[in-house]
């Protein structure tokens, strides 16, 4: 599912489109009848969610997907979409948003703080550790330190999937975190790690 989302971002970026609003509610899962396979599709392209809209937003936690440069008044770019992708992955791994609190606190944390909890997951290794490392790179405060493109992110995820299939990386066992993520995001986030 994460690979589908990354491929969707890459297709957007290749077409010159910045998504600008990547959060769980804009990931639709489609299941092929009889096959049981799910495919993720991106919706909500270019909604232009900005810090000024937070006061009127029904879900202020969505502020957590805004890249630091956007919070500081910069433009939405492919790099800000990669930050939002990292926020999505981190929330699924941690079972909670990367930064929590009032919208003002979340926005301030986006600019000033490193995500908590990912270092611990990364140190455990396995799929969760590899995904934590990927999320940390996407969540880097400096846009140029993130993946250079969504295509590069796709390649990293494809390599990780290959490592899991070869047995070089142990599958994740996230248990309670997935249940909490389901409660947080309407059962979308837990399936992101399948």
mmCIF file of C-alpha atoms in Angstrom:
data_model
loop_
_atom_site.group_PDB
_atom_site.id
_atom_site.type_symbol
_atom_site.label_atom_id
_atom_site.label_comp_id
_atom_site.label_asym_id
_atom_site.label_seq_id
_atom_site.Cartn_x
_atom_site.Cartn_y
_atom_site.Cartn_z
ATOM 1 C CA UNK A 1 0.000 0.000 0.000
ATOM 2 C CA UNK A 2 2.830 2.406 0.860
ATOM 3 C CA UNK A 3 4.406 1.566 -2.467
ATOM 4 C CA UNK A 4 1.125 2.382 -4.238
ATOM 5 C CA UNK A 5 0.981 5.743 -2.458
ATOM 6 C CA UNK A 6 4.600 6.529 -3.367
ATOM 7 C CA UNK A 7 3.967 5.516 -6.982
ATOM 8 C CA UNK A 8 0.926 7.802 -7.019
ATOM 9 C CA UNK A 9 3.048 10.695 -5.761
ATOM 10 C CA UNK A 10 5.714 9.932 -8.367
ATOM 11 C CA UNK A 11 3.072 9.986 -11.130
ATOM 12 C CA UNK A 12 1.744 13.316 -9.836
ATOM 13 C CA UNK A 13 5.205 14.826 -9.666
ATOM 14 C CA UNK A 14 6.151 13.481 -13.115
ATOM 15 C CA UNK A 15 3.066 15.282 -14.442
ATOM 16 C CA UNK A 16 4.128 18.505 -12.698
ATOM 17 C CA UNK A 17 1.437 18.246 -9.990
ATOM 18 C CA UNK A 18 2.141 18.661 -6.273
ATOM 19 C CA UNK A 19 -0.450 16.811 -4.180
ATOM 20 C CA UNK A 20 -0.418 19.329 -1.271
ATOM 21 C CA UNK A 21 -2.865 17.373 0.892
ATOM 22 C CA UNK A 22 -1.513 13.886 1.563
ATOM 23 C CA UNK A 23 -3.063 12.474 4.729
ATOM 24 C CA UNK A 24 -4.925 9.205 5.455
ATOM 25 C CA UNK A 25 -8.332 10.519 4.408
ATOM 26 C CA UNK A 26 -6.943 11.087 0.907
ATOM 27 C CA UNK A 27 -5.817 7.488 0.465
ATOM 28 C CA UNK A 28 -8.588 5.280 -0.906
ATOM 29 C CA UNK A 29 -8.180 1.512 -0.836
ATOM 30 C CA UNK A 30 -9.747 -0.451 -3.661
ATOM 31 C CA UNK A 31 -10.106 -4.206 -3.441
ATOM 32 C CA UNK A 32 -10.329 -6.350 -6.542
ATOM 33 C CA UNK A 33 -13.378 -8.627 -6.205
ATOM 34 C CA UNK A 34 -12.318 -12.240 -5.805
ATOM 35 C CA UNK A 35 -8.623 -11.413 -5.650
ATOM 36 C CA UNK A 36 -8.519 -9.886 -2.178
ATOM 37 C CA UNK A 37 -5.679 -7.576 -3.184
ATOM 38 C CA UNK A 38 -5.959 -3.921 -2.229
ATOM 39 C CA UNK A 39 -4.611 -1.019 -4.200
ATOM 40 C CA UNK A 40 -4.210 2.489 -2.863
ATOM 41 C CA UNK A 41 -5.336 5.497 -4.858
ATOM 42 C CA UNK A 42 -4.684 9.134 -4.020
ATOM 43 C CA UNK A 43 -7.515 11.660 -3.828
ATOM 44 C CA UNK A 44 -7.725 15.272 -2.698
ATOM 45 C CA UNK A 45 -5.097 16.543 -5.101
ATOM 46 C CA UNK A 46 -4.095 20.154 -4.655
ATOM 47 C CA UNK A 47 -6.585 21.139 -1.987
ATOM 48 C CA UNK A 48 -4.197 23.805 -0.787
ATOM 49 C CA UNK A 49 -4.352 23.049 2.930
ATOM 50 C CA UNK A 50 -2.375 25.811 4.646
ATOM 51 C CA UNK A 51 -1.589 26.869 8.179
ATOM 52 C CA UNK A 52 -4.192 29.657 7.948
ATOM 53 C CA UNK A 53 -6.951 27.071 7.493
ATOM 54 C CA UNK A 54 -6.118 25.213 10.708
ATOM 55 C CA UNK A 55 -8.487 27.226 12.869
ATOM 56 C CA UNK A 56 -11.435 26.157 10.711
ATOM 57 C CA UNK A 57 -10.287 22.567 10.119
ATOM 58 C CA UNK A 58 -12.394 19.796 11.676
ATOM 59 C CA UNK A 59 -9.219 17.769 12.247
ATOM 60 C CA UNK A 60 -6.336 19.994 13.408
ATOM 61 C CA UNK A 61 -4.056 16.951 13.680
ATOM 62 C CA UNK A 62 -3.763 17.150 9.883
ATOM 63 C CA UNK A 63 -1.365 20.024 10.523
ATOM 64 C CA UNK A 64 1.166 17.281 11.187
ATOM 65 C CA UNK A 65 1.464 16.575 7.482
ATOM 66 C CA UNK A 66 2.656 20.082 6.646
ATOM 67 C CA UNK A 67 6.369 20.339 5.932
ATOM 68 C CA UNK A 68 8.349 22.874 7.982
ATOM 69 C CA UNK A 69 8.981 25.059 4.944
ATOM 70 C CA UNK A 70 5.227 25.231 4.266
ATOM 71 C CA UNK A 71 4.502 26.068 7.898
ATOM 72 C CA UNK A 72 6.977 28.928 7.556
ATOM 73 C CA UNK A 73 5.115 30.313 4.549
ATOM 74 C CA UNK A 74 6.984 28.561 1.741
ATOM 75 C CA UNK A 75 5.432 26.965 -1.301
ATOM 76 C CA UNK A 76 4.179 23.421 -1.578
ATOM 77 C CA UNK A 77 6.718 21.380 -3.548
ATOM 78 C CA UNK A 78 7.381 17.707 -4.290
ATOM 79 C CA UNK A 79 9.651 17.747 -1.214
ATOM 80 C CA UNK A 80 6.717 18.860 0.967
ATOM 81 C CA UNK A 81 4.698 15.913 -0.395
ATOM 82 C CA UNK A 82 7.556 13.601 0.652
ATOM 83 C CA UNK A 83 7.388 15.100 4.145
ATOM 84 C CA UNK A 84 3.648 14.343 4.262
ATOM 85 C CA UNK A 85 4.368 10.780 3.135
ATOM 86 C CA UNK A 86 6.871 10.425 5.992
ATOM 87 C CA UNK A 87 4.246 11.720 8.402
ATOM 88 C CA UNK A 88 1.804 9.086 7.154
ATOM 89 C CA UNK A 89 4.355 6.276 7.569
ATOM 90 C CA UNK A 90 5.454 7.491 11.001
ATOM 91 C CA UNK A 91 1.857 7.745 12.263
ATOM 92 C CA UNK A 92 1.195 4.177 11.137
ATOM 93 C CA UNK A 93 4.369 2.935 12.853
ATOM 94 C CA UNK A 94 3.872 4.886 16.059
ATOM 95 C CA UNK A 95 0.113 4.450 16.297
ATOM 96 C CA UNK A 96 -0.301 8.204 16.736
ATOM 97 C CA UNK A 97 0.468 11.415 14.887
ATOM 98 C CA UNK A 98 4.141 12.358 14.889
ATOM 99 C CA UNK A 99 3.393 15.555 16.830
ATOM 100 C CA UNK A 100 0.380 15.971 19.085
ATOM 101 C CA UNK A 101 -1.290 18.917 20.775
ATOM 102 C CA UNK A 102 -3.030 22.080 19.699
ATOM 103 C CA UNK A 103 -2.629 23.153 16.068
ATOM 104 C CA UNK A 104 -0.169 25.867 17.146
ATOM 105 C CA UNK A 105 1.935 23.367 19.085
ATOM 106 C CA UNK A 106 1.908 20.889 16.180
ATOM 107 C CA UNK A 107 2.956 23.563 13.697
ATOM 108 C CA UNK A 108 5.744 24.756 15.999
ATOM 109 C CA UNK A 109 6.942 21.164 16.466
ATOM 110 C CA UNK A 110 6.974 20.653 12.689
ATOM 111 C CA UNK A 111 9.607 23.369 12.480
ATOM 112 C CA UNK A 112 11.544 22.920 15.732
ATOM 113 C CA UNK A 113 11.452 19.292 16.887
ATOM 114 C CA UNK A 114 12.642 15.937 15.632
ATOM 115 C CA UNK A 115 9.997 13.205 15.529
ATOM 116 C CA UNK A 116 10.012 11.117 18.703
ATOM 117 C CA UNK A 117 9.792 7.342 18.796
ATOM 118 C CA UNK A 118 11.254 6.574 15.382
ATOM 119 C CA UNK A 119 14.827 6.149 16.668
ATOM 120 C CA UNK A 120 13.653 3.399 19.020
ATOM 121 C CA UNK A 121 11.837 1.570 16.222
ATOM 122 C CA UNK A 122 14.796 2.023 13.902
ATOM 123 C CA UNK A 123 17.145 0.442 16.441
ATOM 124 C CA UNK A 124 14.983 -2.696 16.587
ATOM 125 C CA UNK A 125 15.596 -3.437 12.925
ATOM 126 C CA UNK A 126 13.290 -5.497 10.773
ATOM 127 C CA UNK A 127 10.616 -3.991 8.594
ATOM 128 C CA UNK A 128 9.476 -1.542 11.278
ATOM 129 C CA UNK A 129 13.065 -0.318 11.695
ATOM 130 C CA UNK A 130 13.556 0.065 7.959
ATOM 131 C CA UNK A 131 10.276 1.942 7.599
ATOM 132 C CA UNK A 132 11.215 4.158 10.555
ATOM 133 C CA UNK A 133 14.483 5.051 8.791
ATOM 134 C CA UNK A 134 12.561 5.809 5.604
ATOM 135 C CA UNK A 135 10.072 7.971 7.529
ATOM 136 C CA UNK A 136 12.887 9.857 9.262
ATOM 137 C CA UNK A 137 14.478 10.707 5.947
ATOM 138 C CA UNK A 138 11.144 11.939 4.568
ATOM 139 C CA UNK A 139 10.565 13.963 7.759
ATOM 140 C CA UNK A 140 13.913 15.736 7.639
ATOM 141 C CA UNK A 141 13.503 19.451 8.344
ATOM 142 C CA UNK A 142 15.717 20.352 5.389
ATOM 143 C CA UNK A 143 13.934 19.562 2.083
ATOM 144 C CA UNK A 144 17.180 18.699 0.276
ATOM 145 C CA UNK A 145 17.940 15.991 2.872
ATOM 146 C CA UNK A 146 14.726 14.114 1.991
ATOM 147 C CA UNK A 147 14.603 11.702 -0.924
ATOM 148 C CA UNK A 148 15.520 13.616 -4.074
ATOM 149 C CA UNK A 149 12.205 12.662 -5.680
ATOM 150 C CA UNK A 150 9.139 10.482 -5.252
ATOM 151 C CA UNK A 151 10.707 8.165 -7.819
ATOM 152 C CA UNK A 152 13.725 7.722 -5.529
ATOM 153 C CA UNK A 153 11.293 6.972 -2.681
ATOM 154 C CA UNK A 154 9.577 4.346 -4.859
ATOM 155 C CA UNK A 155 12.955 2.730 -5.560
ATOM 156 C CA UNK A 156 13.762 2.638 -1.827
ATOM 157 C CA UNK A 157 10.405 1.028 -1.039
ATOM 158 C CA UNK A 158 10.799 -1.494 -3.878
ATOM 159 C CA UNK A 159 14.211 -2.447 -2.485
ATOM 160 C CA UNK A 160 12.695 -2.857 0.987
ATOM 161 C CA UNK A 161 9.869 -5.037 -0.357
ATOM 162 C CA UNK A 162 12.477 -7.146 -2.159
ATOM 163 C CA UNK A 163 14.467 -7.526 1.062
ATOM 164 C CA UNK A 164 11.373 -8.696 2.936
ATOM 165 C CA UNK A 165 10.525 -11.196 0.191
ATOM 166 C CA UNK A 166 14.082 -12.573 0.244
ATOM 167 C CA UNK A 167 13.960 -12.864 4.023
ATOM 168 C CA UNK A 168 16.742 -10.319 4.504
ATOM 169 C CA UNK A 169 14.404 -8.060 6.528
ATOM 170 C CA UNK A 170 12.037 -9.516 9.112
ATOM 171 C CA UNK A 171 8.350 -8.582 8.714
ATOM 172 C CA UNK A 172 6.873 -6.114 11.190
ATOM 173 C CA UNK A 173 4.914 -7.140 14.246
ATOM 174 C CA UNK A 174 3.242 -3.940 15.328
ATOM 175 C CA UNK A 175 0.141 -5.335 17.082
ATOM 176 C CA UNK A 176 -1.411 -2.694 19.335
ATOM 177 C CA UNK A 177 0.029 0.177 17.290
ATOM 178 C CA UNK A 178 -2.015 -0.917 14.303
ATOM 179 C CA UNK A 179 -5.182 -1.082 16.388
ATOM 180 C CA UNK A 180 -4.576 2.419 17.713
ATOM 181 C CA UNK A 181 -3.827 3.657 14.208
ATOM 182 C CA UNK A 182 -7.120 2.141 13.046
ATOM 183 C CA UNK A 183 -9.023 4.067 15.698
ATOM 184 C CA UNK A 184 -7.155 7.260 14.741
ATOM 185 C CA UNK A 185 -7.619 7.094 11.012
ATOM 186 C CA UNK A 186 -10.783 5.178 10.362
ATOM 187 C CA UNK A 187 -9.029 1.878 9.664
ATOM 188 C CA UNK A 188 -6.932 3.287 6.829
ATOM 189 C CA UNK A 189 -3.501 3.472 8.471
ATOM 190 C CA UNK A 190 -3.179 -0.166 9.614
ATOM 191 C CA UNK A 191 -3.548 -1.429 6.091
ATOM 192 C CA UNK A 192 -0.755 0.855 4.932
ATOM 193 C CA UNK A 193 1.745 -1.558 6.419
ATOM 194 C CA UNK A 194 0.357 -4.671 4.732
#
